[in-house]
Every structure is written in C-alpha cells, then in structure tokens.
Amino acid sequence: MLFSIATLTPIFMGCGSVLGVVLYIAYIDFMNNMGHCNFELVPKWIFQVFPPLKYLMYTPS
C-alpha cells in the first residue's frame, strides 16, 4: 500500500506515464533486492564521501 502512493498519485492527477510507473517499480524492486543480499554491492566508503547517497540506496550496511 505504501509503495502505491508514488505510482497512483500522478495517475489520478492526470500526469502519470507508463514509463514512470515501470521505472519506479523496477527501481524499488532492485533496491529491495540489493538491501536483502548478503554482500556489499556498493563500498561503504562511497557513503562517507557522498552522504546523501544513503537516502537514495538501500544496502545491507
């Protein structure tokens, strides 16, 4: 239910697109899978160099 807010809001306002919905679902699915894996795909030092990246990516650490 929570993830549907970002896809349904633009659709109901009349400015949504199929590509936007597909890209959003693909991004959320990829980040969710990456966060549940047992290895670091992105090194921890990258988050120290660019701290806002931790709000855009979901990793095990």
mmCIF file of C-alpha atoms in Angstrom:
data_model
loop_
_atom_site.group_PDB
_atom_site.id
_atom_site.type_symbol
_atom_site.label_atom_id
_atom_site.label_comp_id
_atom_site.label_asym_id
_atom_site.label_seq_id
_atom_site.Cartn_x
_atom_site.Cartn_y
_atom_site.Cartn_z
ATOM 1 C CA MET A 1 0.000 0.000 0.000
ATOM 2 C CA LEU A 2 2.776 2.433 0.873
ATOM 3 C CA PHE A 3 4.630 1.889 -2.414
ATOM 4 C CA SER A 4 1.481 2.504 -4.451
ATOM 5 C CA ILE A 5 1.235 6.146 -3.325
ATOM 6 C CA ALA A 6 4.060 7.226 -5.632
ATOM 7 C CA THR A 7 2.535 5.471 -8.635
ATOM 8 C CA LEU A 8 -1.146 6.266 -8.100
ATOM 9 C CA THR A 9 -0.820 9.977 -7.273
ATOM 10 C CA PRO A 10 0.447 11.053 -10.731
ATOM 11 C CA ILE A 11 -2.054 8.746 -12.428
ATOM 12 C CA PHE A 12 -5.015 10.248 -10.552
ATOM 13 C CA MET A 13 -3.738 13.788 -11.188
ATOM 14 C CA GLY A 14 -3.559 13.074 -14.916
ATOM 15 C CA CYS A 15 0.187 13.437 -15.370
ATOM 16 C CA GLY A 16 1.325 9.828 -14.929
ATOM 17 C CA SER A 17 3.009 7.732 -17.572
ATOM 18 C CA VAL A 18 3.521 4.025 -18.136
ATOM 19 C CA LEU A 19 7.293 4.528 -18.327
ATOM 20 C CA GLY A 20 7.319 6.352 -14.989
ATOM 21 C CA VAL A 21 5.405 3.559 -13.277
ATOM 22 C CA VAL A 22 7.596 0.833 -14.797
ATOM 23 C CA LEU A 23 10.830 2.631 -13.865
ATOM 24 C CA TYR A 24 9.612 3.275 -10.321
ATOM 25 C CA ILE A 25 8.643 -0.371 -9.788
ATOM 26 C CA ALA A 26 11.956 -1.569 -11.259
ATOM 27 C CA TYR A 27 13.934 0.832 -9.025
ATOM 28 C CA ILE A 28 12.065 -0.146 -5.846
ATOM 29 C CA ASP A 29 12.388 -3.857 -6.650
ATOM 30 C CA PHE A 30 16.129 -3.572 -7.372
ATOM 31 C CA MET A 31 16.827 -1.561 -4.208
ATOM 32 C CA ASN A 32 14.792 -4.002 -2.103
ATOM 33 C CA ASN A 33 16.682 -6.992 -3.502
ATOM 34 C CA MET A 34 20.028 -5.248 -3.048
ATOM 35 C CA GLY A 35 19.211 -4.475 0.578
ATOM 36 C CA HIS A 36 18.433 -8.101 1.383
ATOM 37 C CA CYS A 37 21.532 -9.645 -0.206
ATOM 38 C CA ASN A 38 24.471 -10.792 1.932
ATOM 39 C CA PHE A 39 27.232 -8.821 0.212
ATOM 40 C CA GLU A 40 28.059 -5.175 -0.312
ATOM 41 C CA LEU A 41 27.486 -4.178 -3.918
ATOM 42 C CA VAL A 42 28.459 -0.577 -3.125
ATOM 43 C CA PRO A 43 31.532 0.009 -0.900
ATOM 44 C CA LYS A 44 30.923 1.712 2.434
ATOM 45 C CA TRP A 45 33.442 4.497 1.716
ATOM 46 C CA ILE A 46 31.229 5.862 -1.069
ATOM 47 C CA PHE A 47 28.582 6.734 1.531
ATOM 48 C CA GLN A 48 31.210 8.590 3.572
ATOM 49 C CA VAL A 49 32.293 10.612 0.526
ATOM 50 C CA PHE A 50 28.709 11.370 -0.584
ATOM 51 C CA PRO A 51 26.385 11.082 2.480
ATOM 52 C CA PRO A 52 23.064 11.895 0.687
ATOM 53 C CA LEU A 53 23.515 8.698 -1.324
ATOM 54 C CA LYS A 54 22.380 6.676 1.706
ATOM 55 C CA TYR A 55 18.900 8.143 1.247
ATOM 56 C CA LEU A 56 18.765 7.033 -2.401
ATOM 57 C CA MET A 57 20.129 3.498 -1.988
ATOM 58 C CA TYR A 58 19.196 0.628 0.304
ATOM 59 C CA THR A 59 22.159 -1.567 1.264
ATOM 60 C CA PRO A 60 22.791 -4.187 3.975
ATOM 61 C CA SER A 61 25.139 -1.927 5.968
#
